[in-house]
Every structure is written in C-alpha cells, then in structure tokens.
Short mmCIF file of C-alpha atoms and ligand atoms in Angstrom, two decimals:
data_model
loop_
_atom_site.label_atom_id
_atom_site.label_comp_id
_atom_site.label_asym_id
_atom_site.label_seq_id
_atom_site.Cartn_x
_atom_site.Cartn_y
_atom_site.Cartn_z
CA MET M 30 0.00 0.00 0.00
CA LYS M 31 1.35 3.45 -0.89
CA LEU M 32 1.10 5.90 1.98
CA PRO M 33 -0.89 9.01 1.02
CA GLU M 34 0.45 12.44 2.01
CA TYR M 35 -2.75 13.39 3.79
CA ILE M 36 -5.60 11.51 5.42
CA ASP M 37 -8.76 12.73 7.12
CA LEU M 38 -8.52 10.25 10.01
CA ALA M 39 -5.54 8.32 11.35
CA ILE M 40 -6.29 5.59 13.88
CA ILE M 41 -3.25 4.52 15.86
CA GLY M 42 -3.39 0.86 16.92
CA ALA M 43 -5.31 -2.02 15.32
CA GLY M 44 -6.70 -3.62 18.47
CA VAL M 45 -10.25 -4.47 19.55
CA GLN M 46 -11.06 -0.84 20.31
CA ALA M 47 -9.89 0.43 16.91
CA LEU M 48 -11.79 -2.34 15.11
CA THR M 49 -14.93 -1.40 17.05
CA LEU M 50 -14.45 2.22 16.05
CA THR M 51 -14.09 1.46 12.34
CA THR M 52 -17.23 -0.69 12.15
CA HIS M 53 -19.26 1.91 14.03
CA LEU M 54 -17.91 4.67 11.81
CA LEU M 55 -18.75 2.79 8.61
CA GLN M 56 -22.20 1.89 9.91
CA LYS M 57 -22.96 5.60 10.35
CA SER M 58 -21.25 6.77 7.18
CA ALA M 59 -19.95 4.45 4.48
CA LYS M 60 -18.46 7.44 2.69
CA HIS M 61 -15.81 7.61 5.42
CA TYR M 62 -14.31 4.37 4.05
CA ARG M 63 -11.76 6.24 1.95
CA LYS M 64 -11.01 8.73 4.66
CA PHE M 65 -9.18 6.67 7.27
CA LEU M 66 -6.13 4.50 7.77
CA VAL M 67 -5.11 2.40 10.76
CA PHE M 68 -1.48 2.16 11.85
CA ASP M 69 -0.03 -0.87 13.63
CA PRO M 70 3.44 -2.38 13.41
CA SER M 71 1.95 -5.87 13.21
CA GLN M 72 0.19 -5.16 9.90
CA THR M 73 -2.90 -7.14 10.96
CA TRP M 74 -5.89 -6.50 13.17
CA LEU M 75 -5.93 -7.79 16.78
CA SER M 76 -2.42 -9.25 16.74
CA GLN M 77 -1.67 -8.17 20.30
CA TRP M 78 -5.00 -9.53 21.56
CA GLN M 79 -4.52 -12.89 19.82
CA GLN M 80 -0.91 -13.16 20.96
CA GLN M 81 -1.89 -12.59 24.63
CA PHE M 82 -4.77 -15.09 24.53
CA ALA M 83 -2.52 -17.72 22.91
CA ALA M 84 0.47 -17.04 25.21
CA GLN M 85 -1.68 -17.33 28.36
CA GLN M 86 -3.73 -20.23 26.93
CA ILE M 87 -6.99 -18.42 27.74
CA PRO M 88 -9.89 -20.71 26.75
CA TYR M 89 -12.67 -18.13 26.67
CA LEU M 90 -13.35 -14.43 27.20
CA ARG M 91 -14.42 -12.90 30.47
CA SER M 92 -17.04 -10.71 28.81
CA PRO M 93 -20.38 -11.97 27.46
CA ALA M 94 -21.29 -12.66 23.82
CA VAL M 95 -22.84 -9.22 23.27
CA HIS M 96 -19.41 -7.59 23.67
CA HIS M 97 -17.54 -7.66 20.36
CA PRO M 98 -16.46 -5.18 17.68
CA ASP M 99 -19.57 -5.33 15.44
CA PRO M 100 -22.27 -2.66 15.87
CA ASN M 101 -25.03 -5.31 16.01
CA PRO M 102 -24.88 -6.79 19.54
CA HIS M 103 -26.54 -10.06 18.35
CA GLN M 104 -24.07 -10.65 15.53
CA LEU M 105 -21.74 -12.95 17.47
CA ARG M 106 -24.62 -15.15 18.65
CA ILE M 107 -25.87 -15.36 15.06
CA PHE M 108 -22.36 -16.31 13.92
CA ALA M 109 -22.22 -18.98 16.66
CA GLU M 110 -25.48 -20.59 15.53
CA ASN M 111 -23.83 -23.97 14.95
CA ARG M 112 -21.11 -23.54 17.58
CA HIS M 113 -23.10 -23.40 20.83
CA SER M 114 -20.54 -25.49 22.67
CA GLU M 115 -18.14 -22.53 22.29
CA LEU M 116 -20.36 -20.20 24.32
CA PHE M 117 -19.58 -20.69 27.99
CA PRO M 118 -21.99 -20.20 30.88
CA PRO M 119 -22.88 -17.91 32.51
CA TYR M 120 -23.74 -15.17 29.98
CA ASP M 121 -22.48 -17.07 26.91
CA ARG M 122 -18.86 -16.01 27.14
CA PRO M 123 -17.30 -16.72 23.76
CA GLY M 124 -14.51 -19.25 23.37
CA THR M 125 -11.23 -17.74 22.16
CA LYS M 126 -11.35 -19.42 18.75
CA LEU M 127 -14.98 -18.50 18.22
CA PHE M 128 -14.25 -14.86 19.09
CA ASN M 129 -11.21 -14.73 16.80
CA ASP M 130 -13.11 -16.36 13.92
CA PHE M 131 -15.95 -13.91 14.47
CA CYS M 132 -13.54 -10.95 14.37
CA ASP M 133 -12.07 -12.29 11.10
CA GLU M 134 -15.60 -12.34 9.74
CA VAL M 135 -16.19 -8.76 10.92
CA ILE M 136 -12.97 -7.65 9.19
CA ARG M 137 -14.06 -9.44 5.98
CA ARG M 138 -17.66 -8.15 6.03
CA TRP M 139 -16.62 -4.53 6.61
CA LYS M 140 -13.75 -4.89 4.07
CA LEU M 141 -11.14 -3.79 6.58
CA ALA M 142 -8.31 -6.23 5.86
CA ASP M 143 -6.28 -3.73 3.81
CA LYS M 144 -6.89 -0.80 6.13
CA VAL M 145 -3.93 -1.49 8.45
CA TYR M 146 -0.73 0.24 7.39
CA PRO M 147 2.24 -1.75 8.76
CA ALA M 148 4.09 0.85 10.78
CA LYS M 149 4.56 2.05 14.31
CA VAL M 150 3.82 5.71 14.93
CA ILE M 151 6.84 7.09 16.76
CA GLN M 152 5.95 10.77 17.01
CA ILE M 153 2.92 13.01 16.57
CA LEU M 154 3.53 16.68 15.82
CA PRO M 155 0.62 19.11 15.93
CA MET M 156 1.00 21.78 13.24
CA GLU M 157 -0.79 24.58 11.45
CA ARG M 158 -1.28 24.25 7.65
CA ALA M 159 -3.02 27.12 5.84
CA SER M 160 -4.41 28.18 9.26
CA ARG M 161 -5.88 24.71 9.81
CA SER M 162 -4.74 22.40 12.62
CA ARG M 163 -3.22 19.16 11.46
CA PHE M 164 -1.17 16.34 12.96
CA GLN M 165 1.99 15.03 11.40
CA LEU M 166 2.57 11.36 12.17
CA VAL M 167 6.15 10.17 12.02
CA LEU M 168 6.42 6.43 11.34
CA ASN M 169 9.20 3.99 12.22
CA THR M 170 9.61 3.38 8.49
CA GLY M 171 10.89 6.96 8.13
CA GLU M 172 7.68 8.03 6.35
CA THR M 173 5.38 10.82 7.50
CA ILE M 174 1.70 11.50 6.92
CA LEU M 175 -0.51 14.47 7.69
CA ALA M 176 -3.88 13.82 9.35
CA ARG M 177 -6.80 16.10 10.09
CA ARG M 178 -7.97 13.88 12.93
CA VAL M 179 -6.22 11.32 15.07
CA VAL M 180 -7.68 8.60 17.29
CA LEU M 181 -5.22 7.12 19.75
CA ALA M 182 -6.17 3.46 20.37
CA THR M 183 -2.86 2.05 21.55
CA GLY M 184 -4.23 -0.16 24.31
CA SER M 185 -3.05 -1.24 27.66
CA GLY M 186 -0.74 1.38 29.15
CA LYS M 187 2.66 0.82 30.68
CA VAL M 188 3.49 -2.41 32.50
CA GLN M 189 3.53 -1.96 36.23
CA PHE M 190 6.17 -3.52 38.48
CA PRO M 191 6.14 -3.67 42.30
CA ASN M 192 8.73 -1.43 44.03
CA TRP M 193 10.91 -4.33 45.21
CA VAL M 194 11.81 -5.19 41.61
CA GLU M 195 13.86 -1.99 41.28
CA LYS M 196 15.81 -2.93 44.39
CA ILE M 197 17.13 -6.24 43.05
CA THR M 198 20.91 -5.82 42.99
CA SER M 199 21.97 -9.22 41.66
CA ASP M 200 22.02 -10.01 37.93
CA TYR M 201 19.49 -12.61 36.82
CA PRO M 202 18.46 -14.22 33.54
CA SER M 203 15.70 -12.03 32.09
CA ASP M 204 13.29 -14.93 31.63
CA ARG M 205 13.42 -15.68 35.36
CA LEU M 206 11.49 -12.56 36.33
CA CYS M 207 8.98 -11.17 33.91
CA HIS M 208 5.71 -9.35 33.57
CA SER M 209 2.69 -11.46 32.62
CA GLN M 210 2.69 -9.84 29.16
CA GLN M 211 6.08 -11.44 28.46
CA VAL M 212 5.15 -14.98 29.54
CA ASN M 213 4.44 -17.43 26.73
CA LEU M 214 3.23 -20.72 28.18
CA ASN M 215 3.59 -22.41 24.80
CA GLN M 216 7.37 -22.00 24.84
CA LEU M 217 8.09 -23.27 28.35
CA LYS M 218 8.99 -26.54 30.02
CA LEU M 219 8.38 -26.24 33.75
CA THR M 220 8.50 -29.79 35.12
CA GLY M 221 9.49 -29.72 38.77
CA GLU M 222 9.85 -25.91 38.92
CA ARG M 223 8.47 -23.65 41.61
CA ILE M 224 6.93 -20.44 40.38
CA LEU M 225 5.85 -17.35 42.24
CA ILE M 226 2.99 -15.47 40.59
CA VAL M 227 2.24 -12.04 42.04
CA GLY M 228 -1.20 -10.45 41.61
CA GLY M 229 -4.83 -11.29 42.29
CA GLY M 230 -6.40 -10.75 38.86
CA LEU M 231 -7.63 -13.28 36.34
CA THR M 232 -4.28 -13.23 34.52
CA SER M 233 -2.64 -14.76 37.63
CA GLY M 234 -5.22 -17.52 37.48
CA HIS M 235 -4.57 -18.27 33.80
CA LEU M 236 -0.82 -18.32 34.34
CA ALA M 237 -1.11 -20.48 37.47
CA LYS M 238 -3.26 -22.99 35.63
CA GLY M 239 -0.92 -23.01 32.64
CA ALA M 240 2.17 -23.49 34.84
CA ILE M 241 0.54 -26.35 36.77
CA ASP M 242 -0.40 -28.06 33.49
CA LEU M 243 3.28 -27.80 32.52
CA GLY M 244 4.33 -29.62 35.70
CA ALA M 245 5.22 -26.73 38.01
CA THR M 246 4.01 -25.97 41.51
CA VAL M 247 2.79 -22.41 42.00
CA THR M 248 2.62 -19.90 44.82
CA LEU M 249 0.07 -17.23 44.08
CA MET M 250 0.71 -14.16 46.19
CA THR M 251 -1.80 -11.33 46.53
CA ARG M 252 -1.72 -8.10 48.52
CA LYS M 253 -5.41 -8.39 49.37
CA GLN M 254 -7.78 -11.30 49.70
CA LEU M 255 -8.71 -12.88 46.39
CA GLN M 256 -12.00 -11.51 45.14
CA SER M 257 -14.44 -13.59 43.16
CA LYS M 258 -16.32 -11.61 40.48
CA ILE M 259 -17.80 -12.71 37.18
CA PHE M 260 -16.76 -9.51 35.41
CA ASP M 261 -13.93 -7.14 36.26
CA ALA M 262 -16.43 -4.32 36.80
CA ASP M 263 -20.13 -4.63 37.64
CA PRO M 264 -22.34 -4.60 34.47
CA GLY M 265 -24.15 -1.64 36.05
CA TRP M 266 -21.21 0.39 34.70
CA LEU M 267 -22.32 -0.33 31.14
CA GLY M 268 -25.57 1.59 31.52
CA PRO M 269 -27.40 4.24 33.54
CA LYS M 270 -27.47 2.24 36.80
CA TYR M 271 -24.07 3.59 37.84
CA LEU M 272 -23.17 5.88 34.95
CA LYS M 273 -25.95 8.37 35.71
CA ASP M 274 -24.33 9.38 39.00
CA PHE M 275 -20.84 9.03 37.54
CA HIS M 276 -21.62 11.51 34.78
CA ALA M 277 -23.37 13.86 37.21
CA GLU M 278 -20.17 14.03 39.29
CA THR M 279 -18.31 17.22 38.38
CA ASP M 280 -15.23 16.58 40.53
CA TRP M 281 -12.78 14.61 38.34
CA TYR M 282 -10.94 13.29 41.39
CA ALA M 283 -14.19 11.87 42.78
CA ARG M 284 -14.76 10.19 39.39
CA TYR M 285 -11.27 8.75 39.56
CA GLN M 286 -12.03 7.30 43.00
CA GLN M 287 -15.24 5.74 41.69
CA ILE M 288 -13.28 4.06 38.88
CA GLN M 289 -10.72 2.68 41.35
CA GLN M 290 -13.43 1.43 43.70
CA ALA M 291 -15.38 -0.24 40.89
CA ARG M 292 -12.37 -2.19 39.62
CA ASN M 293 -10.88 -2.60 43.13
CA GLY M 294 -7.61 -4.06 41.89
CA GLY M 295 -7.94 -7.42 40.21
CA SER M 296 -10.51 -10.16 40.65
CA MET M 297 -10.94 -13.80 39.57
CA THR M 298 -13.98 -15.36 37.97
CA PRO M 299 -15.83 -17.89 40.17
CA ASP M 300 -14.89 -20.72 37.76
CA MET M 301 -11.20 -19.81 38.04
CA MET M 302 -11.50 -19.67 41.86
CA LEU M 303 -12.93 -23.19 41.77
CA GLN M 304 -10.11 -24.50 39.59
CA LEU M 305 -7.53 -22.90 41.87
CA SER M 306 -9.10 -24.35 45.00
CA HIS M 307 -9.01 -27.84 43.41
CA ALA M 308 -5.35 -27.29 42.55
CA ALA M 309 -4.74 -26.09 46.13
CA ASN M 310 -6.31 -29.30 47.49
CA GLU M 311 -3.90 -31.27 45.33
CA GLU M 312 -1.03 -29.09 46.65
CA LYS M 313 -0.19 -27.85 43.16
CA VAL M 314 -0.87 -24.28 44.11
CA ARG M 315 -0.44 -22.43 47.36
CA ILE M 316 -2.44 -19.23 47.75
CA ASP M 317 -0.77 -16.62 49.95
CA GLU M 318 -3.33 -13.86 50.46
CA CYS M 319 -2.57 -10.55 52.17
CA CYS M 320 1.11 -11.20 51.60
CA GLN M 321 3.78 -9.07 49.91
CA VAL M 322 7.37 -9.53 48.84
CA SER M 323 9.75 -7.19 50.67
CA TYR M 324 12.83 -8.15 48.69
CA ALA M 325 14.17 -10.77 46.35
CA GLN M 326 17.68 -11.77 45.23
CA TRP M 327 18.85 -14.17 42.55
CA GLN M 328 21.33 -16.56 44.16
CA ASP M 329 22.54 -20.05 43.23
CA ASN M 330 20.16 -20.17 40.28
CA LEU M 331 17.12 -19.52 42.48
CA TRP M 332 15.07 -16.59 43.67
CA GLN M 333 15.44 -16.06 47.42
CA VAL M 334 12.25 -14.23 48.32
CA HIS M 335 11.64 -12.46 51.64
CA CYS M 336 8.12 -11.39 52.53
CA HIS M 337 6.70 -8.73 54.84
CA ASP M 338 5.62 -11.43 57.29
CA ARG M 339 9.33 -12.43 57.55
CA SER M 340 8.77 -15.72 55.76
CA LYS M 341 11.42 -16.83 53.22
CA HIS M 342 10.85 -18.85 50.06
CA GLN M 343 12.76 -20.12 47.05
CA PHE M 344 11.50 -20.09 43.48
CA ASN M 345 12.79 -20.89 40.00
CA ARG M 346 10.81 -18.07 38.40
CA ILE M 347 8.75 -15.03 39.30
CA TRP M 348 5.89 -13.81 37.12
CA LEU M 349 4.35 -10.42 37.82
CA ALA M 350 0.69 -10.28 36.92
CA THR M 351 0.57 -6.77 38.32
CA GLY M 352 -1.28 -5.06 35.49
CA THR M 353 -0.58 -1.85 33.62
CA ARG M 354 -0.65 1.83 34.47
CA PHE M 355 -2.51 4.48 32.49
CA ASN M 356 -0.59 7.73 32.70
CA VAL M 357 -0.74 10.11 29.74
CA LYS M 358 2.45 11.78 30.88
CA GLU M 359 4.27 8.49 30.21
CA HIS M 360 2.67 7.90 26.80
CA PRO M 361 5.45 8.25 24.23
CA LEU M 362 3.12 9.73 21.59
CA LEU M 363 1.49 12.39 23.72
CA GLN M 364 4.35 14.70 24.71
CA ASN M 365 4.06 17.20 21.82
CA VAL M 366 0.29 16.86 21.57
CA LEU M 367 -0.23 17.74 25.24
CA GLU M 368 2.06 20.77 24.92
CA THR M 369 -0.21 22.20 22.20
CA TYR M 370 -3.55 20.93 23.54
CA SER M 371 -3.06 20.92 27.28
CA THR M 372 -5.68 19.57 29.60
CA GLU M 373 -6.13 18.79 33.27
CA ILE M 374 -4.57 15.46 34.20
CA VAL M 375 -6.08 13.59 37.12
CA ASN M 376 -3.82 10.86 38.53
CA GLY M 377 -2.50 10.20 35.03
CA LEU M 378 -5.86 10.33 33.22
CA PRO M 379 -6.64 13.24 30.86
CA VAL M 380 -9.84 15.26 31.10
CA LEU M 381 -11.31 14.88 27.60
CA ASP M 382 -14.32 16.64 26.11
CA GLU M 383 -17.71 14.91 25.63
CA HIS M 384 -16.45 13.36 22.38
CA LEU M 385 -13.19 12.10 23.91
CA ARG M 386 -11.07 14.85 22.33
CA LEU M 387 -8.31 16.80 23.98
CA PRO M 388 -9.95 20.23 24.42
CA LYS M 389 -10.37 22.26 21.21
CA SER M 390 -8.62 19.66 19.12
CA ASN M 391 -9.27 16.82 16.68
CA PHE M 392 -7.21 14.48 18.81
CA PHE M 393 -9.37 11.64 20.23
CA ILE M 394 -8.29 9.12 22.86
CA MET M 395 -10.00 5.78 23.50
CA GLY M 396 -9.33 2.80 25.77
CA GLY M 397 -8.39 2.97 29.45
CA TRP M 398 -7.15 6.55 29.02
CA ALA M 399 -10.75 7.71 28.48
CA ALA M 400 -11.96 6.36 31.82
CA LEU M 401 -12.87 9.77 33.30
CA ARG M 402 -15.61 9.99 30.65
CA ILE M 403 -16.43 6.31 30.02
CA GLY M 404 -16.02 4.93 33.54
CA PRO M 405 -14.38 1.75 34.87
CA VAL M 406 -15.04 -0.36 31.73
CA ALA M 407 -13.22 2.08 29.40
CA ARG M 408 -10.41 -0.38 28.66
CA ASN M 409 -12.76 -3.30 27.88
CA ILE M 410 -14.63 -4.23 24.72
CA GLY M 411 -17.85 -2.79 26.15
CA GLY M 412 -16.04 0.45 26.93
CA GLY M 413 -14.83 0.59 23.33
CA LYS M 414 -18.45 0.57 22.16
CA MET M 415 -19.29 3.38 24.57
CA ALA M 416 -16.33 5.37 23.26
CA CYS M 417 -17.62 4.96 19.69
CA GLN M 418 -20.96 6.50 20.66
CA ARG M 419 -19.02 9.63 21.58
CA ILE M 420 -16.32 9.70 18.90
CA VAL M 421 -18.29 8.75 15.78
CA PRO M 422 -20.81 11.67 15.90
CA ALA M 423 -17.93 14.15 16.19
CA ILE M 424 -16.41 12.67 13.02
CA VAL M 425 -19.51 12.31 10.86
CA LYS M 426 -21.53 15.38 11.94
CA SER M 427 -20.06 18.62 10.66
CA SER M 428 -21.91 20.55 13.41
CA LEU M 429 -19.79 18.77 16.05
CA ALA M 430 -16.47 19.05 14.20
CA ILE M 431 -13.60 21.24 15.30
CA GLY M 432 -11.56 23.16 12.70
C1 FAD A 24 -5.25 -11.27 28.52
C2 FAD A 24 -6.37 -10.27 28.40
C3 FAD A 24 -7.69 -10.72 28.33
C4 FAD A 24 -8.73 -9.80 28.21
N1 FAD A 24 -10.01 -10.26 28.13
C5 FAD A 24 -11.01 -9.39 27.97
C6 FAD A 24 -12.37 -9.84 27.83
O1 FAD A 24 -12.65 -11.02 27.85
N2 FAD A 24 -13.34 -8.91 27.66
C7 FAD A 24 -13.07 -7.58 27.62
O2 FAD A 24 -13.99 -6.77 27.44
N3 FAD A 24 -11.81 -7.11 27.79
C8 FAD A 24 -10.78 -7.99 27.95
N4 FAD A 24 -9.50 -7.51 28.09
C9 FAD A 24 -9.28 -6.05 28.17
C10 FAD A 24 -9.28 -5.37 26.80
O3 FAD A 24 -10.44 -5.64 26.07
C11 FAD A 24 -8.11 -5.79 25.96
O4 FAD A 24 -6.93 -5.38 26.60
C12 FAD A 24 -8.15 -5.21 24.55
O5 FAD A 24 -7.07 -5.77 23.82
C13 FAD A 24 -8.08 -3.70 24.53
O6 FAD A 24 -8.15 -3.31 23.20
P1 FAD A 24 -7.29 -2.11 22.65
O7 FAD A 24 -7.64 -1.97 21.21
O8 FAD A 24 -7.45 -0.92 23.53
O9 FAD A 24 -5.77 -2.57 22.84
P2 FAD A 24 -4.90 -3.70 22.12
O10 FAD A 24 -5.73 -4.87 21.76
O11 FAD A 24 -3.73 -3.90 23.01
O12 FAD A 24 -4.42 -3.01 20.78
C14 FAD A 24 -3.59 -1.89 20.76
C15 FAD A 24 -2.80 -1.94 19.48
O13 FAD A 24 -2.08 -0.71 19.36
C16 FAD A 24 -0.86 -0.99 18.73
N5 FAD A 24 0.07 0.09 19.03
C17 FAD A 24 0.58 0.46 20.24
N6 FAD A 24 1.42 1.50 20.09
C18 FAD A 24 1.43 1.82 18.76
C19 FAD A 24 2.10 2.81 17.99
N7 FAD A 24 2.94 3.67 18.56
N8 FAD A 24 1.88 2.85 16.65
C20 FAD A 24 1.03 1.98 16.06
N9 FAD A 24 0.36 1.02 16.75
C21 FAD A 24 0.57 0.94 18.08
C22 FAD A 24 -0.43 -2.34 19.30
O14 FAD A 24 0.47 -2.99 18.39
C23 FAD A 24 -1.77 -3.07 19.41
O15 FAD A 24 -2.01 -3.88 18.29
C24 FAD A 24 -8.45 -8.41 28.20
C25 FAD A 24 -7.13 -7.97 28.30
C26 FAD A 24 -6.10 -8.89 28.39
C27 FAD A 24 -4.68 -8.40 28.50
#
C-alpha cells in the first residue's frame, strides 16, 4: 500500500477498540471508508490480543457474547449458531477461537483487511497548515503523513512492576522474572519448577493454571484477599445504573475514585476460583493472600524471596501479573500533543471533552485513558463501544467538528 500524504482520520493501533471504532464509523457513514487509515506495526488487526490469549492459553473471554467489535450486539450469537458449545456459561462467554473467527468475519464483512498500514507511529507533531490544525505522524519506516484527525487506540498502558523489583541488585536471567505480558506458556517446560505469581487478577489464574499443566508448583501471592467476580467491573457500569451518577459528578478526582473502587484491583472469575481451589487441594498451588514480597535476590540459580511477614521462600521463576498503568504523561506519543492541547490530568488520566477529544482539538483518545468519561469499563470491549458513541458523531456530523 502506498502511503498518502494526507488523510482525514488516522487511527493509531489495530486492536479491539480500533476495530470497534471502524465498524461503528462505517455503519454511520460508508463514505468515510476512503477517509481513514489504521497504523499498527503488526500489519494485521488484533495481533496483540490474539498473541496474549494464545500465550496465556486463555480458553474463553471474560465478557459476554454481546461484547464484540460489530455494531449489532446479536451478531456474534448469530455467527455462533452452529457452535453453541463454544459459548460458555454464565452469559455465553465466547470461546477464544470463536471470538477470533468472528472478528475475522467482521474484518471481511466490513472490508477492513487492507486498512492497516504496517508501521509504528513514533511521534505526533501538531502543526498549522493554511491556518488549519493538522497532525503530522512520524512512522518507524521513516515516512510521514498528515492527518486532520487522530484517534489514539494504543491499548493497555505501561506495564507496572512492584517497588521491590527496582531494588534487586543481583544479575538474573531475564526470563526468570517477567511481567505477565512477556510470559508465553507455549514456549516453556516447567517440570518440577516452583513459580511465584504475584497479583490477584484473572491473569494470575490463567498463568497459574498453565504453569501447573506444565508440571510446576505455583505460589500465588496477593496483597489483598482474592475476590471472586464474574466480570472485572459490575455490568451496572455499562448503563445508567451507575453511569448516571458518575456523569453527574463534576469533581474529576471523585470520578477517579469511583473508577478505582469499581475495579478494586484485580478479581478472579468464580470458575477460576474453583479451579484454583481444586489445585490447592492437590497441593499444586499455594495461595498466599494478604502477603507481599519485601525483597528478592537471585542466588545459586534460584530466587530467594523475603516477605513482609518475615517468611522466606525459594522459586525458580517469578511472574508479575501486576497489570498496567494508564498515565498520559508516560505515553510516548502524547508529549508534543499535550504541549499544544493541554488539559487537566487527574492521577494520570486526561480530562477529555464529551467526544473524547483533547480540548479544542481533533485528537481523540480511547481505551483505558478515556476512563474519566467512560467509567471503569473504558479499557474493555464494552467500553470501546461506549467510546464509539461519543467519537463517531464528532467525526460524521459537521456541526460537532472542530476546525
Ligand atoms: C489477557 C487479556 C484478556 C482480556 N479479556 C477481555 C475480555 O474477555 N473482555 C473484555 O472486554 N476485555 C478484555 N480484556 C481487556 C481489553 O479488552 C483488551 O486489553 C483489549 O485488547 C483492549 O483493546 P485495545 O484496542 O485498547 O488494545 P490492544 O488490543 O492492546 O491493541 C492496541 C494496538 O495498538 C498498537 N500500538 C501500540 N502502540 C502503537 C504505535 N505507537 N503505533 C502503532 N500502533 C501501536 C499495538 O500494536 C496493538 O495492536 C483483556 C485484556 C487482556 C490483557
């Protein structure tokens, strides 16, 4: 594909959120088909998503069958007509293969396969051209492109490590301590190993299960007590039940608190809790709740781990399922943009306008970064849909456009 000099809309990232945006945009206005391009170094849609699901051997989604990138909420169930065994109770959560096949079908039906330009955006420079505001995107291929509008859909934020990791003074092989995003269960042999997994979210559960299946014994360590929840945030956050009060709240810090409370760190699904308790009965996993590492050193080919309760343990590997952090100040693409279009930043999250733009700009942000507008589900598939309801009108309706 030859890169044009100018494009009306540049979408950065080809993940679930970006795919949701493109289908919703085309549903409202097919004439926008020629007006946008999506940038992702992987060249294909959903590569990060598929890689993570495969690497963590996740059998099915946490969200129900109505959450997917197509504008018609029933479309996945229709697609699954002859594949009912791949919808898992409760709430028909789609199996990973079913979901991926469905997304392939969405990409085919909306003719989106050739919309991803294979490049990483490395810099975004706001500029004035003939007294109009534009954004210059600099790509890792050395090319540049000018865009009238930009949607940032780059996903999960920056990986978060506990403080004690910085204090490790001994050298260690890099695969012996890694963030959950770097673990690939398909490439490991773990027979007889002891593994420490830190974190109380569903990712810890998937990794623990995967490690046990590969012959390891696991210690799962969590700061708080494990919480059992079907979804990571209550479904009331998808509609007026909770959002009415959330949107009525004018204090951004109070909104931030509501988001934190609703997600309340990580949680496990009841079915994962059950699997872990079976594994605990068989002494394949040990669950250390309300426990924290104080320091760790790599010595004699093992991790020597000291905890706050003064207990000491030895492990072959440590995996940190400690999530990611959304802080716009740390986003590599936002430095120049925020200098030109500054906004209030509340504990790392930007205050965006009703249509998820930085104030007075054509720069839109979706995903977890938009949580002050969308609420606690902003990073999820359902949150992506809610973001589209705000972004798409500002793109297709000239009365809502800026510049
Ligand atoms: C293991 C896992 C399971 C999950 N399960 C569910 C679930 O069941 N239900 C649910 O609702 N949510 C789930 N989520 C949460 C959320 O839906 C996913 O994280 C989802 O992938 C978010 O979509 P996204 O498009 O924002 O980000 P991503 O899917 O991460 O896509 C972002 C894309 O941006 C690209 N990118 C980044 N930087 C640049 C750049 N500079 N230039 C160009 N491209 C760039 C990346 O290559 C990537 O392809 C899950 C998350 C994880 C990690």
